[in-house]
GROMACS .gro file of N, CA, C and O in nm:
model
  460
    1UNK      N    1   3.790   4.258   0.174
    1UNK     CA    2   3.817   4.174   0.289
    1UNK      C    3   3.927   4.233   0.376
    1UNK      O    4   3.916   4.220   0.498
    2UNK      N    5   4.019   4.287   0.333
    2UNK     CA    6   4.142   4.333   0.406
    2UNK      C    7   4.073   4.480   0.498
    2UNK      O    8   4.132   4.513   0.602
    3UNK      N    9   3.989   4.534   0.466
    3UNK     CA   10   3.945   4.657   0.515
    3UNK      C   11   3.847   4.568   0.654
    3UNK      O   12   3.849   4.605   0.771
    4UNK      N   13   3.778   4.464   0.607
    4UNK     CA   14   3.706   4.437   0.743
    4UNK      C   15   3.781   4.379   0.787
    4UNK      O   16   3.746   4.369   0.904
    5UNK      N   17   3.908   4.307   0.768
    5UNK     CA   18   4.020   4.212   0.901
    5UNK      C   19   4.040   4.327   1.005
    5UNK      O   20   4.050   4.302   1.125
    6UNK      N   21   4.044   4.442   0.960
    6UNK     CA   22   4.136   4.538   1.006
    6UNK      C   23   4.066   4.633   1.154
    6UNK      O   24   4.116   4.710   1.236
    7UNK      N   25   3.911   4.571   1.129
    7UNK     CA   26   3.865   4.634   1.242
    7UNK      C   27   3.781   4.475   1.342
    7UNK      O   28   3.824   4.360   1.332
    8UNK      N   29   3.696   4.504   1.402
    8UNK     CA   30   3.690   4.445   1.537
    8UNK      C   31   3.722   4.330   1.590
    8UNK      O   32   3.633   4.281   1.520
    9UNK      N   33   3.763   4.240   1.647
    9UNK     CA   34   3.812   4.143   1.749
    9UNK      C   35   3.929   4.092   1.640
    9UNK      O   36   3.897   4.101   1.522
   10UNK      N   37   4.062   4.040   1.671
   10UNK     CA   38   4.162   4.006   1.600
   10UNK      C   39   4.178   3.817   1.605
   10UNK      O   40   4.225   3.731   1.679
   11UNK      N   41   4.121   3.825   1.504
   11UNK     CA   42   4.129   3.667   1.478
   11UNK      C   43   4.238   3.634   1.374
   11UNK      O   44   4.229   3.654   1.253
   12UNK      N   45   4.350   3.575   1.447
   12UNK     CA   46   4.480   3.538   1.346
   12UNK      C   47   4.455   3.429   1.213
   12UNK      O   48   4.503   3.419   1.100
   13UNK      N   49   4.363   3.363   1.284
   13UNK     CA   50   4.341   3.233   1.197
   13UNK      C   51   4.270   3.290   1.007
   13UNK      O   52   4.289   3.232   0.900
   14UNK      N   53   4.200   3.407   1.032
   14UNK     CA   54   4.047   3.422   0.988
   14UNK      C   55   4.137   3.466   0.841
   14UNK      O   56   4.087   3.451   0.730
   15UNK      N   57   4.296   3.529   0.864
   15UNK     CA   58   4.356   3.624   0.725
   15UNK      C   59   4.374   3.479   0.630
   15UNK      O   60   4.361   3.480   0.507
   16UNK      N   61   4.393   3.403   0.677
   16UNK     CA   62   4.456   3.274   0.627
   16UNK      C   63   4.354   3.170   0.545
   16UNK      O   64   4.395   3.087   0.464
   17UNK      N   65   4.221   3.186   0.579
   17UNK     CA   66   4.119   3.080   0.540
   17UNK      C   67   4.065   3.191   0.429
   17UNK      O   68   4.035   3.158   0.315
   18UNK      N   69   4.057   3.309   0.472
   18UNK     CA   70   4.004   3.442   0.332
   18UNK      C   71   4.074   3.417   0.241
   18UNK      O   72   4.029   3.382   0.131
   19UNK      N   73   4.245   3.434   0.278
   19UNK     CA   74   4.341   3.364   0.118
   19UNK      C   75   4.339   3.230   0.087
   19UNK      O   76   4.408   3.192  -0.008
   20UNK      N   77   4.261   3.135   0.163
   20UNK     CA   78   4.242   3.019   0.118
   20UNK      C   79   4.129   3.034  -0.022
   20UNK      O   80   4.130   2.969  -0.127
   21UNK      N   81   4.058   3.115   0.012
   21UNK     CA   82   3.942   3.140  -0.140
   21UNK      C   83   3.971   3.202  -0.210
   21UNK      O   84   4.006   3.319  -0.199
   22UNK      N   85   3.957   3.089  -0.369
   22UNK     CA   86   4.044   3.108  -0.525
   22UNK      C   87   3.973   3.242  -0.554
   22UNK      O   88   3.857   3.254  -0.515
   23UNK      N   89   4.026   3.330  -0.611
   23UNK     CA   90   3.970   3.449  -0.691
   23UNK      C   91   3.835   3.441  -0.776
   23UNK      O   92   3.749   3.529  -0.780
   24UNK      N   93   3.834   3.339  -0.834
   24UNK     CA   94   3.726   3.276  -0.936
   24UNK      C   95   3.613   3.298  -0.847
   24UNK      O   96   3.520   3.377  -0.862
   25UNK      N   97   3.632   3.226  -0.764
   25UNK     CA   98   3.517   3.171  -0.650
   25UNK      C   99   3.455   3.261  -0.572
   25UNK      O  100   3.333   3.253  -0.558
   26UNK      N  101   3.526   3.358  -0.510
   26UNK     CA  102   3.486   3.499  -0.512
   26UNK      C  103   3.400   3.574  -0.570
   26UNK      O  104   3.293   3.618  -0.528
   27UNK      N  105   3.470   3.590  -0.705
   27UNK     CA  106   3.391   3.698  -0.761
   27UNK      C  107   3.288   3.598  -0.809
   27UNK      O  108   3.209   3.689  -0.837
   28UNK      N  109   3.207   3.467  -0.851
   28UNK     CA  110   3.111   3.392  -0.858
   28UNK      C  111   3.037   3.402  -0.765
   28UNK      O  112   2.919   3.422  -0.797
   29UNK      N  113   3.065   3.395  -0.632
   29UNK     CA  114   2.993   3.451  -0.526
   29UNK      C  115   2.935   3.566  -0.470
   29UNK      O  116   2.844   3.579  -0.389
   30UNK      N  117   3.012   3.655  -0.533
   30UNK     CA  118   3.031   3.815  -0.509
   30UNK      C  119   2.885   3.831  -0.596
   30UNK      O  120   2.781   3.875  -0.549
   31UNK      N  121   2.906   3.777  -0.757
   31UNK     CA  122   2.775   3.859  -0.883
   31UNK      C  123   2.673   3.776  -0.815
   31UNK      O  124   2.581   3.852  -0.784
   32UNK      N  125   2.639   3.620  -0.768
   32UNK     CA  126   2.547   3.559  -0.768
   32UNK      C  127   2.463   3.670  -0.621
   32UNK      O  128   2.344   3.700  -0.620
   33UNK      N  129   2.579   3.717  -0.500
   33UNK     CA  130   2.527   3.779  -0.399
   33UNK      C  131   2.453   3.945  -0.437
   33UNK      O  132   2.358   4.004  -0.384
   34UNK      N  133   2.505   3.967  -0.501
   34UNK     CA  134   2.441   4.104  -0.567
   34UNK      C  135   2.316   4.069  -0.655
   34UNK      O  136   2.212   4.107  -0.601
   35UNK      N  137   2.296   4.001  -0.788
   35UNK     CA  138   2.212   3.975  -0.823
   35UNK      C  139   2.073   3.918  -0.714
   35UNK      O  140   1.960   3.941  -0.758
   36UNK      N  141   2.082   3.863  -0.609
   36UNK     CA  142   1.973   3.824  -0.561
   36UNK      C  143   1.937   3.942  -0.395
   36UNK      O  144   1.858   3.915  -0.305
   37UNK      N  145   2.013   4.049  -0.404
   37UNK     CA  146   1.964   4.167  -0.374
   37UNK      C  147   1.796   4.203  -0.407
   37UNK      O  148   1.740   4.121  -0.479
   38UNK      N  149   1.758   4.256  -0.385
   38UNK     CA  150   1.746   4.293  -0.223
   38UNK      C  151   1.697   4.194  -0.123
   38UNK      O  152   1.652   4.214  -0.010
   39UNK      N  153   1.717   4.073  -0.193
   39UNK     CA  154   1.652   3.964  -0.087
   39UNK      C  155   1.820   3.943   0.029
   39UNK      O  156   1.924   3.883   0.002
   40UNK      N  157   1.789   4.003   0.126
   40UNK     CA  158   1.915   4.002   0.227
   40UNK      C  159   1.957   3.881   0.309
   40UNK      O  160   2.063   3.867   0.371
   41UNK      N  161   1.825   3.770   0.298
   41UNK     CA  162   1.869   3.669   0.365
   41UNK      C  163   1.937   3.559   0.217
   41UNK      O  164   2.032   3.485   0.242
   42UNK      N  165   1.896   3.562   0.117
   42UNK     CA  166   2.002   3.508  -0.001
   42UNK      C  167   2.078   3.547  -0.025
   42UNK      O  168   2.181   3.481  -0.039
   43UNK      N  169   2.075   3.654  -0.042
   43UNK     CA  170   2.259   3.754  -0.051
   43UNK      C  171   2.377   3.717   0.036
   43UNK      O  172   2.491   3.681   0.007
   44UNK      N  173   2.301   3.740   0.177
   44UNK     CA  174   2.447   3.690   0.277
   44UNK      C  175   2.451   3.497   0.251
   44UNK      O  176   2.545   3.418   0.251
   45UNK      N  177   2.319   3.483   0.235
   45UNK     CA  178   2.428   3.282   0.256
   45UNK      C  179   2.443   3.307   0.083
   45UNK      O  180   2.510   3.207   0.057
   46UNK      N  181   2.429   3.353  -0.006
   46UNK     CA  182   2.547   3.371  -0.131
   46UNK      C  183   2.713   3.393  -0.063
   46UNK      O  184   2.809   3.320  -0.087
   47UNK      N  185   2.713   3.506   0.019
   47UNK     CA  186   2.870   3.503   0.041
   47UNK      C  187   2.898   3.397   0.149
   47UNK      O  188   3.001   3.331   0.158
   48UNK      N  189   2.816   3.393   0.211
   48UNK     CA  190   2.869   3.284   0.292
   48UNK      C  191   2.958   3.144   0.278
   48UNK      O  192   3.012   3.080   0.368
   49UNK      N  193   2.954   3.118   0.135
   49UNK     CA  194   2.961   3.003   0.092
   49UNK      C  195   3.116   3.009   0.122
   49UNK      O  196   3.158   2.894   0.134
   50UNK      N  197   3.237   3.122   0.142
   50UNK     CA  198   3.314   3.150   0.062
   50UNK      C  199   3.375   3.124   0.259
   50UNK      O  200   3.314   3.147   0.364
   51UNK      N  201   3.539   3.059   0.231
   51UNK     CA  202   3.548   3.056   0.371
   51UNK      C  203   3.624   3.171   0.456
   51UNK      O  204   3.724   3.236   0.427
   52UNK      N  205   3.544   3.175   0.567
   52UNK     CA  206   3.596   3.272   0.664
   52UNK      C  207   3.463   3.436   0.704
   52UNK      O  208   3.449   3.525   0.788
   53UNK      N  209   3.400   3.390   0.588
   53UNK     CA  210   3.243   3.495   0.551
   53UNK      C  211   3.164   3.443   0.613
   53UNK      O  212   3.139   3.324   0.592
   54UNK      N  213   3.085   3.533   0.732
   54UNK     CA  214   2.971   3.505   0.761
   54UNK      C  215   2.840   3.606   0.759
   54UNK      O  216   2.849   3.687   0.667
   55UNK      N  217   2.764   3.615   0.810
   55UNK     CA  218   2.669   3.757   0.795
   55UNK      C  219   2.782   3.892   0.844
   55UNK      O  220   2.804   3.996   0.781
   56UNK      N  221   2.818   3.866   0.923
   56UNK     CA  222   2.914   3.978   0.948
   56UNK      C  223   2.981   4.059   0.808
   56UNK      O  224   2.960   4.173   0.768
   57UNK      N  225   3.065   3.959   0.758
   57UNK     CA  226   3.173   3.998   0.693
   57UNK      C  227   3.117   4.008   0.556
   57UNK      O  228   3.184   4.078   0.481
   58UNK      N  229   2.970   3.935   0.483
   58UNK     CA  230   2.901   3.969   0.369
   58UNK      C  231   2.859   4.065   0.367
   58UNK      O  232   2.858   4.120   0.257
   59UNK      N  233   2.780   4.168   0.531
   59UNK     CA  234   2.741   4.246   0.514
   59UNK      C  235   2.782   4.394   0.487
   59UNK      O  236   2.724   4.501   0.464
   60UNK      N  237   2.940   4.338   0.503
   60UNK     CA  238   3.058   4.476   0.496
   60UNK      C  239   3.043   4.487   0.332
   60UNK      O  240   3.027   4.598   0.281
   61UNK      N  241   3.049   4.326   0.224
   61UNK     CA  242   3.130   4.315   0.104
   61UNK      C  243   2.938   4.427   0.052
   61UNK      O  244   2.928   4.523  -0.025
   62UNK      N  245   2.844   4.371   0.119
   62UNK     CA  246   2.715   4.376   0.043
   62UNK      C  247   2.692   4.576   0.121
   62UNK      O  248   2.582   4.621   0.089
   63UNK      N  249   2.758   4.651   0.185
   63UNK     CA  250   2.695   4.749   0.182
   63UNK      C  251   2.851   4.872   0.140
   63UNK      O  252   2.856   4.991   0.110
   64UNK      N  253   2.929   4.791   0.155
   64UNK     CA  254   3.042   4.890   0.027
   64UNK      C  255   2.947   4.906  -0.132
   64UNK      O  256   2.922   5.010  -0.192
   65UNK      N  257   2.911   4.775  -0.169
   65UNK     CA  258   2.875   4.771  -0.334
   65UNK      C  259   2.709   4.846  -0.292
   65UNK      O  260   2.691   4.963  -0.326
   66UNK      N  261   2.624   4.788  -0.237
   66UNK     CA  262   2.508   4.832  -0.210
   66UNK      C  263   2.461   4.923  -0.089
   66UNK      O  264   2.368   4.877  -0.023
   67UNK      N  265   2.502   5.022  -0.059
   67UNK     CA  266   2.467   5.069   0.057
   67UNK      C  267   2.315   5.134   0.112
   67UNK      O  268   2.283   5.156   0.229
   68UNK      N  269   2.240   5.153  -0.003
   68UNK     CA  270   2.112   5.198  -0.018
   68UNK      C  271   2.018   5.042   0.034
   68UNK      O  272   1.897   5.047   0.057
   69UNK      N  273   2.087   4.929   0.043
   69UNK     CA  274   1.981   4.808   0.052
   69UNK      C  275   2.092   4.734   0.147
   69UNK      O  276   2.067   4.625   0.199
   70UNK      N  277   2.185   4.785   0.160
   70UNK     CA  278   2.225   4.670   0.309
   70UNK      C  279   2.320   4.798   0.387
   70UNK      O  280   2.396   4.889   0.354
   71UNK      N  281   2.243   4.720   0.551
   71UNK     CA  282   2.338   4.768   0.675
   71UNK      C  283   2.472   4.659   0.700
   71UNK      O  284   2.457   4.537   0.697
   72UNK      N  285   2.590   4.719   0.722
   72UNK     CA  286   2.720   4.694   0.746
   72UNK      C  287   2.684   4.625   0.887
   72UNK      O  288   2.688   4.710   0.975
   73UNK      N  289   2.655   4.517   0.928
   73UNK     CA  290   2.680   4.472   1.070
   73UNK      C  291   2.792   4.478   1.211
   73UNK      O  292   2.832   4.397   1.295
   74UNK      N  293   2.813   4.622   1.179
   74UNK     CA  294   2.934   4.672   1.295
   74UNK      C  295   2.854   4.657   1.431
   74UNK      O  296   2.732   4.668   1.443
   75UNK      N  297   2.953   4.628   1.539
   75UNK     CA  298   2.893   4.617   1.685
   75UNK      C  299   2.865   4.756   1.735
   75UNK      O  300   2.803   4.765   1.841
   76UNK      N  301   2.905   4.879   1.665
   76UNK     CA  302   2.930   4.989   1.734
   76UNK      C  303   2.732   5.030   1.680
   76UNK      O  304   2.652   5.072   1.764
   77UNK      N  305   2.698   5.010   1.555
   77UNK     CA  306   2.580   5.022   1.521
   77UNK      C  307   2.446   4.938   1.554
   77UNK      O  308   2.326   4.967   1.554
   78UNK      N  309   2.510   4.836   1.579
   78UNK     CA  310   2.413   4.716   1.685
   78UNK      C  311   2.375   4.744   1.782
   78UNK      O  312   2.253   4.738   1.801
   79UNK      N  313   2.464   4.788   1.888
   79UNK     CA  314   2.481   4.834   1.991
   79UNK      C  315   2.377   4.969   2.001
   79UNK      O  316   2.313   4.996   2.103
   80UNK      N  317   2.375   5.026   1.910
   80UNK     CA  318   2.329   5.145   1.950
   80UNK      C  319   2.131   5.143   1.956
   80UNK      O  320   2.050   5.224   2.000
   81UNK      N  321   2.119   5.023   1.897
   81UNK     CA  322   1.967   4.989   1.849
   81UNK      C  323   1.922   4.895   1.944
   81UNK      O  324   1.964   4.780   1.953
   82UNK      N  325   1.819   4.958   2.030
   82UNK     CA  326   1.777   4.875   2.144
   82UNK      C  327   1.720   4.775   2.076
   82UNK      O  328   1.694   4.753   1.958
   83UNK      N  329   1.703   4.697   2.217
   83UNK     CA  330   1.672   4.573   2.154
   83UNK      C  331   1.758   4.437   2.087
   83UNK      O  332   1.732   4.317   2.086
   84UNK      N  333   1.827   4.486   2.053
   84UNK     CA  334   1.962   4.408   1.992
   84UNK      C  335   2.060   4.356   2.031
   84UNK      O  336   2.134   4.300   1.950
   85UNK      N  337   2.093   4.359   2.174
   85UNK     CA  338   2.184   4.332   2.249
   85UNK      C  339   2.096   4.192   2.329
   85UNK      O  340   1.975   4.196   2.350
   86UNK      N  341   2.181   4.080   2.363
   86UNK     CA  342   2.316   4.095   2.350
   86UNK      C  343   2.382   4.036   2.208
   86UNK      O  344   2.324   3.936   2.166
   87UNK      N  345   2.492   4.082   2.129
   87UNK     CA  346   2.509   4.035   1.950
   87UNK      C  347   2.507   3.924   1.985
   87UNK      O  348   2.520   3.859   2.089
   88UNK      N  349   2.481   3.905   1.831
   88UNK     CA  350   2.487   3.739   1.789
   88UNK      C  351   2.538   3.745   1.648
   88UNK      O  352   2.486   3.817   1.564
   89UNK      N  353   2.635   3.673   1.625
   89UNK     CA  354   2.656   3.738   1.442
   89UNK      C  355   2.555   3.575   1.364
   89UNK      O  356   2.597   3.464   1.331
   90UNK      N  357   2.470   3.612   1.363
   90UNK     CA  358   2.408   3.520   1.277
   90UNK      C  359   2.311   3.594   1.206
   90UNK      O  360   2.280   3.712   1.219
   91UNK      N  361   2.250   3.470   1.097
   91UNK     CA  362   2.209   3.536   0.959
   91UNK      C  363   2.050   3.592   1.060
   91UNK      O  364   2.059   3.707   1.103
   92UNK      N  365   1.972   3.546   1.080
   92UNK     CA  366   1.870   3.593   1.188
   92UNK      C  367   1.849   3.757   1.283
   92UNK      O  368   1.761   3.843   1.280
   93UNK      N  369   1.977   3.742   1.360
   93UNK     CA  370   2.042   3.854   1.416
   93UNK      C  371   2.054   3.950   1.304
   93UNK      O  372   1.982   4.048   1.323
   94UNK      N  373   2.123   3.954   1.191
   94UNK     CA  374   2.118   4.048   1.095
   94UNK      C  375   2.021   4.071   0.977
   94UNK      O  376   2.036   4.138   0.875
   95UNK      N  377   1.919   3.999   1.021
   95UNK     CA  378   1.798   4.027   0.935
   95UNK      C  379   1.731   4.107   1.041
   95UNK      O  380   1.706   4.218   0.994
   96UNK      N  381   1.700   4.099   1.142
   96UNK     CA  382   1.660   4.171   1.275
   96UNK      C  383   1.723   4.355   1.239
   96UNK      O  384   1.660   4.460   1.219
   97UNK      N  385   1.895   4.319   1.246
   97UNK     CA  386   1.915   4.430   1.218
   97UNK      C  387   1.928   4.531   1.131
   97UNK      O  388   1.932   4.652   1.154
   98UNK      N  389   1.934   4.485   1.052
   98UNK     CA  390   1.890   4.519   0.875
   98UNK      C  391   1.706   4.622   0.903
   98UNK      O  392   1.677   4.742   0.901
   99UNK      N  393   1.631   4.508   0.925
   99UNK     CA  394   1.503   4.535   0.905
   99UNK      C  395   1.497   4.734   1.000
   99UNK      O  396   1.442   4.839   0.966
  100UNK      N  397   1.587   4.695   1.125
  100UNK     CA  398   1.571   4.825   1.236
  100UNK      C  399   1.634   4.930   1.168
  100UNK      O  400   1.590   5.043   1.188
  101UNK      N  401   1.748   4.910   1.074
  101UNK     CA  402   1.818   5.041   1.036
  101UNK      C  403   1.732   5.100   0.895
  101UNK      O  404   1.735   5.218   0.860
  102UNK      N  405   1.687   5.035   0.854
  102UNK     CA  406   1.590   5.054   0.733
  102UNK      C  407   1.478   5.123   0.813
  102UNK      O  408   1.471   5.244   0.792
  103UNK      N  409   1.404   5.080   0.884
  103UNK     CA  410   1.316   5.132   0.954
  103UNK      C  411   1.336   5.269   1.046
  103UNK      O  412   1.230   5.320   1.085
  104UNK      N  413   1.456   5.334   1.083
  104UNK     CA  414   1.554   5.462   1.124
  104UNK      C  415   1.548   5.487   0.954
  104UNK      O  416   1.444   5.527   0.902
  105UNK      N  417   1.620   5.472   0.907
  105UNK     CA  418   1.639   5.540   0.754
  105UNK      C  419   1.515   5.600   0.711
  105UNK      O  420   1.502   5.721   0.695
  106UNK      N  421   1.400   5.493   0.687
  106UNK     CA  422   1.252   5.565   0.699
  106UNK      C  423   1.185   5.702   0.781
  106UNK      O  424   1.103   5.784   0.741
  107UNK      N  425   1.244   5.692   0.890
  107UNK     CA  426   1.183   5.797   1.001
  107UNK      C  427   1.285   5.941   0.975
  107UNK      O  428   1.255   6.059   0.997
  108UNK      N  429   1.399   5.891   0.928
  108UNK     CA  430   1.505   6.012   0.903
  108UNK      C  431   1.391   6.071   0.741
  108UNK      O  432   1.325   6.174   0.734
  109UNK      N  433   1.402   5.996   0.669
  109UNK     CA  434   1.332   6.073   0.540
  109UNK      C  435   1.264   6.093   0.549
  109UNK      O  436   1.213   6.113   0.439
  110UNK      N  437   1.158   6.117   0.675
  110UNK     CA  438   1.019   6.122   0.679
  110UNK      C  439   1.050   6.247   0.809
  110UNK      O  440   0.950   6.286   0.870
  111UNK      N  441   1.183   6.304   0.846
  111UNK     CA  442   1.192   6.375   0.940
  111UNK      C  443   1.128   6.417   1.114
  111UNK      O  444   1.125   6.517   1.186
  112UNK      N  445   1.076   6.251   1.125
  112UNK     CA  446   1.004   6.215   1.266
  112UNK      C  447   1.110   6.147   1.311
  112UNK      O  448   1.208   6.099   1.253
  113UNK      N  449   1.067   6.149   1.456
  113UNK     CA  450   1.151   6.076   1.586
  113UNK      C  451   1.202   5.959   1.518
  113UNK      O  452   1.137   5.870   1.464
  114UNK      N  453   1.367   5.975   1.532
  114UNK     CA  454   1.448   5.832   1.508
  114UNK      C  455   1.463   5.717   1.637
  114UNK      O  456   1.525   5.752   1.737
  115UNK      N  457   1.419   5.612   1.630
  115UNK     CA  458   1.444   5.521   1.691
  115UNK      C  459   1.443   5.530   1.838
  115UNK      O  460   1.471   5.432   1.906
   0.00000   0.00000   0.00000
């Protein structure tokens, strides 16, 4: 969590409600969100539960641990995938974008036109 505060838009409130969630509760959230991998729309409302987490910030915790099955929802990578604009950080929006970078990942291993 401290690695994603640290990058885009500065929300003062957001450090404060993350240390509001007990350690326990976390990592309960954390195994239940990994175990139901690769399903990406249960995974993120698994972390979601936890306050201050939304698709955004699950998708940072879910592609540090898993990076082979989840995209990191950065604006700089959103941005770059037509179609996708203008953001929306919702769970929808990042099933959208999930599905497009998987679909680039495909065309890279398959060494045809990316995106």
């Amino acid at each position: 969590m401290k690695w994603k505060l640290t990058r885009g838009k500065f929300r003062p409130r957001l450090t404060e409600l993350v240390q509001a969630n007990k350690p326990e509760v976390v990592v309960t959230a954390s195994k239940k969100a990994f175990k139901k991998l690769p399903n990406m729309s249960e995974a993120i409302k698994a972390l979601s539960v936890l306050k201050a987490v939304g698709p955004a910030t699950a998708s940072a915790v879910l592609a540090a641990g898993s990076p082979e099955l989840a995209a990191f929802m950065a604006d700089e990578a959103m941005l770059a995938i037509p179609g996708l604009q203008p953001l929306d950080y919702t769970l929808k929006h990042y099933l959208k974008y999930d599905e497009e970078v998987k679909d680039c990942v495909k065309k890279l291993n398959k060494g045809t036109k990316v995106c």
